[in-house]
Coordinates of C-alpha atoms in Angstrom, one line a residue:
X8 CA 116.7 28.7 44.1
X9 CA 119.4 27.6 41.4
X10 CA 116.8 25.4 40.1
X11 CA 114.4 28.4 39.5
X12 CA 117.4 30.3 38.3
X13 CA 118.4 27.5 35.4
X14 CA 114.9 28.1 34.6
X15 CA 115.4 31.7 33.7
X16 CA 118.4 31.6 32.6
X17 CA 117.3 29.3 30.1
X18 CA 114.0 31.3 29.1
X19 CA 116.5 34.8 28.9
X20 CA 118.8 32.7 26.3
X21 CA 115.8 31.2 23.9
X22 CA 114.4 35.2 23.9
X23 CA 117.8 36.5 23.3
X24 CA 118.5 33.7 20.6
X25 CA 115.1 34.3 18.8
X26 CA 115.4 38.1 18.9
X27 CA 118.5 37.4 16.9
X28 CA 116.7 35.5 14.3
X29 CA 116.1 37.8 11.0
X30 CA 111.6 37.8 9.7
X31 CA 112.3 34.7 7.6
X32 CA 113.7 32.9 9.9
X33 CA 111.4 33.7 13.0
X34 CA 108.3 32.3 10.2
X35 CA 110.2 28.9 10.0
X36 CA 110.6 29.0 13.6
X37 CA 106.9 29.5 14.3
X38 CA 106.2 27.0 11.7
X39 CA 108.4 24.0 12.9
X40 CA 106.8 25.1 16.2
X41 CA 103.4 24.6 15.7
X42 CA 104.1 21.2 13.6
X43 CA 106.0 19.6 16.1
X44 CA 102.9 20.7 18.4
X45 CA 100.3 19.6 16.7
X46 CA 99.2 17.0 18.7
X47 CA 99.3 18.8 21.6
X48 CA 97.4 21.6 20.0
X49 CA 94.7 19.5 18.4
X50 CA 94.1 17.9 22.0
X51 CA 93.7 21.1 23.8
X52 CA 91.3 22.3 20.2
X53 CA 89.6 19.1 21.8
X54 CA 89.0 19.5 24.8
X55 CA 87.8 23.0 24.8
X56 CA 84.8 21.9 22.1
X57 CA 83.9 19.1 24.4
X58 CA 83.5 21.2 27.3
X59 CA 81.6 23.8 25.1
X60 CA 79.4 20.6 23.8
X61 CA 79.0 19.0 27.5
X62 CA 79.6 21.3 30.1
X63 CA 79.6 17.8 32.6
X64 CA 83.4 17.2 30.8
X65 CA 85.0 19.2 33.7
X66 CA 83.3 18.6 36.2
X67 CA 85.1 16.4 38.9
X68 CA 83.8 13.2 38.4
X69 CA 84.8 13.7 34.7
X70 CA 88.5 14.4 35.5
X71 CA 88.6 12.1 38.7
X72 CA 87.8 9.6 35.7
X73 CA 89.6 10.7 33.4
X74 CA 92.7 10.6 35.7
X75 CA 91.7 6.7 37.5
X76 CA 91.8 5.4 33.7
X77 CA 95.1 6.9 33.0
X78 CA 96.6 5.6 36.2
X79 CA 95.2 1.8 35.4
X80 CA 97.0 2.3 31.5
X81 CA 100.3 3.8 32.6
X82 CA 102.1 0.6 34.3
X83 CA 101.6 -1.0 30.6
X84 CA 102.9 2.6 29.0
X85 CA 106.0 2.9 31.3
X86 CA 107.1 -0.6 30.1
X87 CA 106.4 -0.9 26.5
X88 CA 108.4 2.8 26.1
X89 CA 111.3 1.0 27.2
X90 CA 111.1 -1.3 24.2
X91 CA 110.2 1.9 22.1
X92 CA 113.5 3.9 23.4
X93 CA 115.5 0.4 22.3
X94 CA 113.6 1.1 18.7
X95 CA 111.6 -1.5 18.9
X96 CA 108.1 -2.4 20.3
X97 CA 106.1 -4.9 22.0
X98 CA 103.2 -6.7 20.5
X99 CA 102.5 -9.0 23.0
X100 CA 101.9 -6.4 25.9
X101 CA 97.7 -6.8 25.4
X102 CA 97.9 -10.4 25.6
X103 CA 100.1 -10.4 28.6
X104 CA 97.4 -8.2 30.5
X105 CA 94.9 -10.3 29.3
X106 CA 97.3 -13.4 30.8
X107 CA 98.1 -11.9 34.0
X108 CA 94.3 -10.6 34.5
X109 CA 92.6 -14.2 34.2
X110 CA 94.9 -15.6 36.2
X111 CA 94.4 -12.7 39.1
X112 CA 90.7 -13.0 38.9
X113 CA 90.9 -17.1 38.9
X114 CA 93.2 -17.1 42.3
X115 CA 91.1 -13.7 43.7
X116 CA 87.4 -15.5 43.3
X117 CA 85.1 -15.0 46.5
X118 CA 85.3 -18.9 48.2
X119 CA 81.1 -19.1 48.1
X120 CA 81.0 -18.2 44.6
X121 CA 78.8 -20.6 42.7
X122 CA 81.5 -21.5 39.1
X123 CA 85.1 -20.9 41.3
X124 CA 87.7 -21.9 38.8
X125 CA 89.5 -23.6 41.4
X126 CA 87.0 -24.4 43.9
X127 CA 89.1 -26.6 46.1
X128 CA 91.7 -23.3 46.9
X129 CA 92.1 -21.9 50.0
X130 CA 92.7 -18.2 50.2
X131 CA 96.0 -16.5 48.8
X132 CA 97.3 -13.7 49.9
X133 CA 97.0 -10.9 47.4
X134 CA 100.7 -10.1 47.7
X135 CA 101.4 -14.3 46.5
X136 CA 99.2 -13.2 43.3
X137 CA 100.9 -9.7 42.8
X138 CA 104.1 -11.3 42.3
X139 CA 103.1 -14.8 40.5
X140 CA 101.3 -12.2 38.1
X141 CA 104.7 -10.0 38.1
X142 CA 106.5 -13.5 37.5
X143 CA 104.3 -14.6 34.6
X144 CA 104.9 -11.2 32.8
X145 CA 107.9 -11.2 33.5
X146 CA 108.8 -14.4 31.6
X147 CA 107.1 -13.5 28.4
X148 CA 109.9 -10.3 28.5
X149 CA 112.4 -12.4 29.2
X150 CA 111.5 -14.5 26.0
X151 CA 110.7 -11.3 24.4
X152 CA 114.3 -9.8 25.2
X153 CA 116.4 -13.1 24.8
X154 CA 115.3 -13.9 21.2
X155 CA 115.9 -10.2 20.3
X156 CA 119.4 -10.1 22.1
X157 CA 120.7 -13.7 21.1
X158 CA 119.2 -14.1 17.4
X159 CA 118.9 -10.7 16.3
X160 CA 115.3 -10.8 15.5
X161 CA 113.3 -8.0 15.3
X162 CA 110.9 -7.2 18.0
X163 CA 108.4 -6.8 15.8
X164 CA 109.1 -10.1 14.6
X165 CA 109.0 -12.3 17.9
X166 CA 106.5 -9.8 20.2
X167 CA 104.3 -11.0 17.2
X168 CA 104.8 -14.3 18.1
X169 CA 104.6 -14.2 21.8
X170 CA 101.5 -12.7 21.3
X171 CA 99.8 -15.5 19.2
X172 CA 101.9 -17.8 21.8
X173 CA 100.3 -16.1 25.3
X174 CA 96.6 -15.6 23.3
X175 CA 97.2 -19.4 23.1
X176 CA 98.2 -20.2 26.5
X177 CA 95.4 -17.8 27.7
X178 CA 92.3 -19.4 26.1
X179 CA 93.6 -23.0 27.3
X180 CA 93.6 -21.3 30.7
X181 CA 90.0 -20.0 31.1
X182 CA 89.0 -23.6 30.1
X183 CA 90.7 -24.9 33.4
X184 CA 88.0 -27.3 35.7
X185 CA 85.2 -26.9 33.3
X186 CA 85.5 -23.3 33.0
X187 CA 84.9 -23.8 29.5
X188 CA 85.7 -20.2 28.5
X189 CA 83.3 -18.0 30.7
X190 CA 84.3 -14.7 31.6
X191 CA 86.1 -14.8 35.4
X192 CA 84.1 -13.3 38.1
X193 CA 83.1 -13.1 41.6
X194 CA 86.2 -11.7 43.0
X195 CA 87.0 -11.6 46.2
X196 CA 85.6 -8.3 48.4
X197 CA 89.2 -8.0 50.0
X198 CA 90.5 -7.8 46.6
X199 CA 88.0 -5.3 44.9
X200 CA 88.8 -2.9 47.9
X201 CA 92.8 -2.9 47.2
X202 CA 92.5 -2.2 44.0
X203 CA 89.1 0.1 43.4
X204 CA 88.2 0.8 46.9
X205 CA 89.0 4.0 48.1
X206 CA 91.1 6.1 51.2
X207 CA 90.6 9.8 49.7
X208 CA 87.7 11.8 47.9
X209 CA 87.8 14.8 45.7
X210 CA 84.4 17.0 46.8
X211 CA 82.8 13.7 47.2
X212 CA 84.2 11.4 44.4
X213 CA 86.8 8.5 45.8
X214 CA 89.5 8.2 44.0
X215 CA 90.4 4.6 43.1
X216 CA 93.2 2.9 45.2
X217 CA 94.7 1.9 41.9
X218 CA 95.5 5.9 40.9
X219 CA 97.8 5.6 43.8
X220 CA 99.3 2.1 42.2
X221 CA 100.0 3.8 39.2
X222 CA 102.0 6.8 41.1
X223 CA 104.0 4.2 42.7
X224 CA 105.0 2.7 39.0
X225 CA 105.6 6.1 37.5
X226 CA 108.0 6.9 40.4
X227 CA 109.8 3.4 40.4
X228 CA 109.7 3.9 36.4
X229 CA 111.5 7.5 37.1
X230 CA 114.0 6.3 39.7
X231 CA 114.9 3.3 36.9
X232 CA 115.4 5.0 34.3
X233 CA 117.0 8.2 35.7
X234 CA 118.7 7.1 38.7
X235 CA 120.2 3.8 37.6
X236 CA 122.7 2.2 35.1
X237 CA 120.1 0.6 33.7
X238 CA 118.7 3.5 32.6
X239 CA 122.0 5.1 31.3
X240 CA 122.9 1.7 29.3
X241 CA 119.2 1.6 28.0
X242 CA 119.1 4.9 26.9
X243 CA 122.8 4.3 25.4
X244 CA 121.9 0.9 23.5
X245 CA 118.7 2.8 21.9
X246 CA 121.0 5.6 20.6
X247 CA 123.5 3.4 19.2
X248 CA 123.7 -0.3 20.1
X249 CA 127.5 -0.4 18.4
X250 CA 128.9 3.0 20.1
X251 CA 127.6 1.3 23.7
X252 CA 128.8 -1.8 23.4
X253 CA 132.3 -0.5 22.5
X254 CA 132.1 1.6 25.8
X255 CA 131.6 -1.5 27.5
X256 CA 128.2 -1.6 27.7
X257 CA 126.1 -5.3 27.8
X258 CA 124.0 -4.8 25.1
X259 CA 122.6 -8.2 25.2
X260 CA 122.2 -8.0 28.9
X261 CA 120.0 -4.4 29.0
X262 CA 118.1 -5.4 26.0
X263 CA 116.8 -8.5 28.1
X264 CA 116.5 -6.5 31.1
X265 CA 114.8 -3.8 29.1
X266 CA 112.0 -6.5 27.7
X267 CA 111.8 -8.1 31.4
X268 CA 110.8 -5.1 33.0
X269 CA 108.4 -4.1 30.5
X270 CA 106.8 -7.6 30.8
X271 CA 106.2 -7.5 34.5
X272 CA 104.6 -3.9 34.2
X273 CA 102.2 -5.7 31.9
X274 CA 101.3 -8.2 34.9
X275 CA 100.7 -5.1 37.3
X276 CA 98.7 -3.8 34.5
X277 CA 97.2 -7.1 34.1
X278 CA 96.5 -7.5 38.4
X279 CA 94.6 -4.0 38.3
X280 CA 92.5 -4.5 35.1
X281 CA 91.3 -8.1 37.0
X282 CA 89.5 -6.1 39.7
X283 CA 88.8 -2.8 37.7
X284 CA 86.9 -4.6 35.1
X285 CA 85.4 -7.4 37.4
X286 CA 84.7 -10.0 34.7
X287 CA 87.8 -10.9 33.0
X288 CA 87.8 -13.2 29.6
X289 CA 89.8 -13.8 26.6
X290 CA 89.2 -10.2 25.7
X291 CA 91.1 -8.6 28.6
X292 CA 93.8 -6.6 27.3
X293 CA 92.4 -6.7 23.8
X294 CA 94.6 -4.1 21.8
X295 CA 96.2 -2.6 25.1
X296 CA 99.3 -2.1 23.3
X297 CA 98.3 0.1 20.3
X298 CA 96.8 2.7 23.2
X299 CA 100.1 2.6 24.9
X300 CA 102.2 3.0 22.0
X301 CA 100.4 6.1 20.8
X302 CA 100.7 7.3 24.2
X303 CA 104.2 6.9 24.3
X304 CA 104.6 8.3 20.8
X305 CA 102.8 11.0 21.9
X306 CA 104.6 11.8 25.1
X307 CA 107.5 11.9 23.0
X308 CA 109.3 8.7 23.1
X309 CA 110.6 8.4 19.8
X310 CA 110.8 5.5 17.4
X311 CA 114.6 6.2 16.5
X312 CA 115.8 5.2 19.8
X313 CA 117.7 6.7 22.9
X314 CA 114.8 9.4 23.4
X315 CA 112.3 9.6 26.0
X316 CA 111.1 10.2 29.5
X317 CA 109.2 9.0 32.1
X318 CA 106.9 12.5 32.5
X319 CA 106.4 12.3 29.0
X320 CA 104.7 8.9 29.1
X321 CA 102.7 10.1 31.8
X322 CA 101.4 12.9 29.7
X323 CA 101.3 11.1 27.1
X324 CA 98.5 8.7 29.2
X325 CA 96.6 11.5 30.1
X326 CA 96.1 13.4 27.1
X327 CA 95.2 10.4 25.0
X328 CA 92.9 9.6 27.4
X329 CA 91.4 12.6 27.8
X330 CA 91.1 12.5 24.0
X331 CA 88.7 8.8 23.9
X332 CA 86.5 10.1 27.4
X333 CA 85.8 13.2 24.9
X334 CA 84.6 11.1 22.2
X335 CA 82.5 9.3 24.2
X336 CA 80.7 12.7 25.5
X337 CA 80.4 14.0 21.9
X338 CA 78.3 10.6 21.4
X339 CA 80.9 9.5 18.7
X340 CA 80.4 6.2 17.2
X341 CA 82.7 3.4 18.5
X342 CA 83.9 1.7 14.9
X343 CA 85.2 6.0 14.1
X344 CA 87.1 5.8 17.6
X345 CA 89.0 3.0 16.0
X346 CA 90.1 5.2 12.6
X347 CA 90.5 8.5 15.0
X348 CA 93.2 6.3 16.9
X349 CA 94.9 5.4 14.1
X350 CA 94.8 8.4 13.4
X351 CA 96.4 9.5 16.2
X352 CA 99.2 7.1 16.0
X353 CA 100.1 8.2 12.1
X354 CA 100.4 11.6 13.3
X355 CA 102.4 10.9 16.4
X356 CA 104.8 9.0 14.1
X357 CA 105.4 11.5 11.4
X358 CA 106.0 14.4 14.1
X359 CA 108.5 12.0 15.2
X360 CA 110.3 11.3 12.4
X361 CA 110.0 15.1 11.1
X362 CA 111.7 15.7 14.1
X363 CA 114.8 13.2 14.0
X364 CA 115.4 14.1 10.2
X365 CA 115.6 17.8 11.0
X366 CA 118.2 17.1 14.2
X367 CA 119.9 14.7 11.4

């Protein structure tokens, strides 16, 4: 009840305040509102031409879909906005997937399978490889966070690097045993059904196990940056690394932490893509990170630091995915996807910023 009440309470003040406003200032109001919406606006403009284009967008396969590739793409969302709310960002977040999704599909390959990487290997349990993967990714954060705490460097600067570095490290991999490069393939049945097999259906259509994967990050993601003083001192250092570290907060300490995390939801991401994809090469994870930046950016995590939440990434997910299945029913050509993204993500970014400036 007092939660409902807050909420009308707060709806009764924002009427009474704008009923206050005088005809000029109502028009800058409405204006400022439907810039800082655009996004959202041109999304919803979106999907209602699709459906009126291809009446099969809606349909419940479409949005089962539409929801199972938002789940697989929101462990790798919840961790790079971490290093967005820190002001930074995470290059090497794609490669890391890639990484952590060769590595899955090498120790998950069926034993009778004809080119095994590793053909000499008895069977692991999927939760050993769930947290080797976890492990791996979360190493490259560590490395991510500790050259940005200790030296100063910008993440753009040393995510950059890690990313050539794990691109490296990743190609030397798939050429394990003779592998020479070919893509990874012939998992293992037990691990295609834990991560794309299925325990519920929606009139028919199964919903991936993974969906449910991905709630389990966004509520961990929730409970850590929420519930935690992690999440306080996180949020803290983004708005003002000087102010928290005079309130006794470990700057060093949650910027590493900050990087760490982010790095093992890149190997979760990296353990579902293996399975979801089913043949897994040096182009797993290819440009992963610019997707989860815009949907960040768009779920309003903001580039100036200290600003974000967990719901919002999750929206954030969903509507930009909502917005590449559309293009793909309106027949769009691929290389235009590329410029529409960008696109995207300039938009995204000057909201953003129009944003801080008028709060400054």
């Amino acid at each position: 009840m007092n939660f409902v009440s807050n909420i009308k309470s707060n709806i009764a003040a924002k009427r009474a305040s704008y009923k206050a406003l005088d005809s000029k200032e109502k028009a800058a109001y409405w204006k400022d509102a439907l810039i800082n919406n655009a996004i959202y606006i041109l999304i919803i403009i979106a999907i209602i031409y699709t459906q009126s284009q291809n009446s099969y967008f809606l349909k419940t396969d479409s949005i089962v879909n539409i929801i199972s590739l938002s789940a697989a793409n929101l462990p790798i969302a919840c961790g790079i906005a971490g290093c967005i709310v820190l002001t930074g960002t995470d290059l090497s977040a794609g490669r890391v997937v890639g990484l952590t999704a060769c590595i899955s599909a090498s120790l998950l390959q069926s034993a009778d399978y004809a080119t095994k990487m590793f053909p000499n290997m008895p069977e692991i349990p999927i939760v050993i490889v769930i947290l080797a993967v976890i492990l791996v990714g979360g190493i490259v954060g560590w490395v991510n966070g500790f050259f940005v705490a200790k030296f100063s460097l910008h993440p753009f600067i040393v995510t950059l690097a890690t990313q050539l570095i794990v691109y490296g490290v990743l190609l030397m991999y798939i050429m394990i045993n003779g592998n020479n490069g070919q893509p990874l393939s012939g998992l293992d049945q037990r691990f295609k059904d834990f991560v794309t097999g299925s325990i519920l259906s929606v009139n028919g259509v199964p919903i991936p196990n993974y969906v449910w994967y991905g709630l389990i990050v966004v509520v961990f993601m929730w409970f850590m940056w929420n519930k935690t003083t992690f999440g306080k001192n996180m949020f803290a250092v983004g708005s003002s690394p000087e102010a928290a570290n005079v309130s006794g907060v470990n700057v060093a300490m949650t910027t590493i932490l900050v990087h760490t995390l982010a790095g093992c939801m890149y190997g979760i991401t990296g353990f579902i893509e293996s399975a979801r994809i089913g043949s897994n090469s040096a182009t797993t994870g290819w440009n992963y990170e610019s997707d989860a930046i815009a949907a960040c950016v768009i779920g309003g995590v903001s580039f100036v630091g200290g600003t974000g939440k967990i719901s919002g990434v999750v929206l954030g997910v969903f509507m930009l995915r909502i917005i590449f299945v559309a293009l793909q029913f309106l027949s769009i050509n691929q290389n235009l996807q590329y410029i529409i993204k960008g696109l995207i993500i300039l938009i995204a970014c000057s909201i953003d910023m129009r944003k801080y400036l008028v709060r400054k």
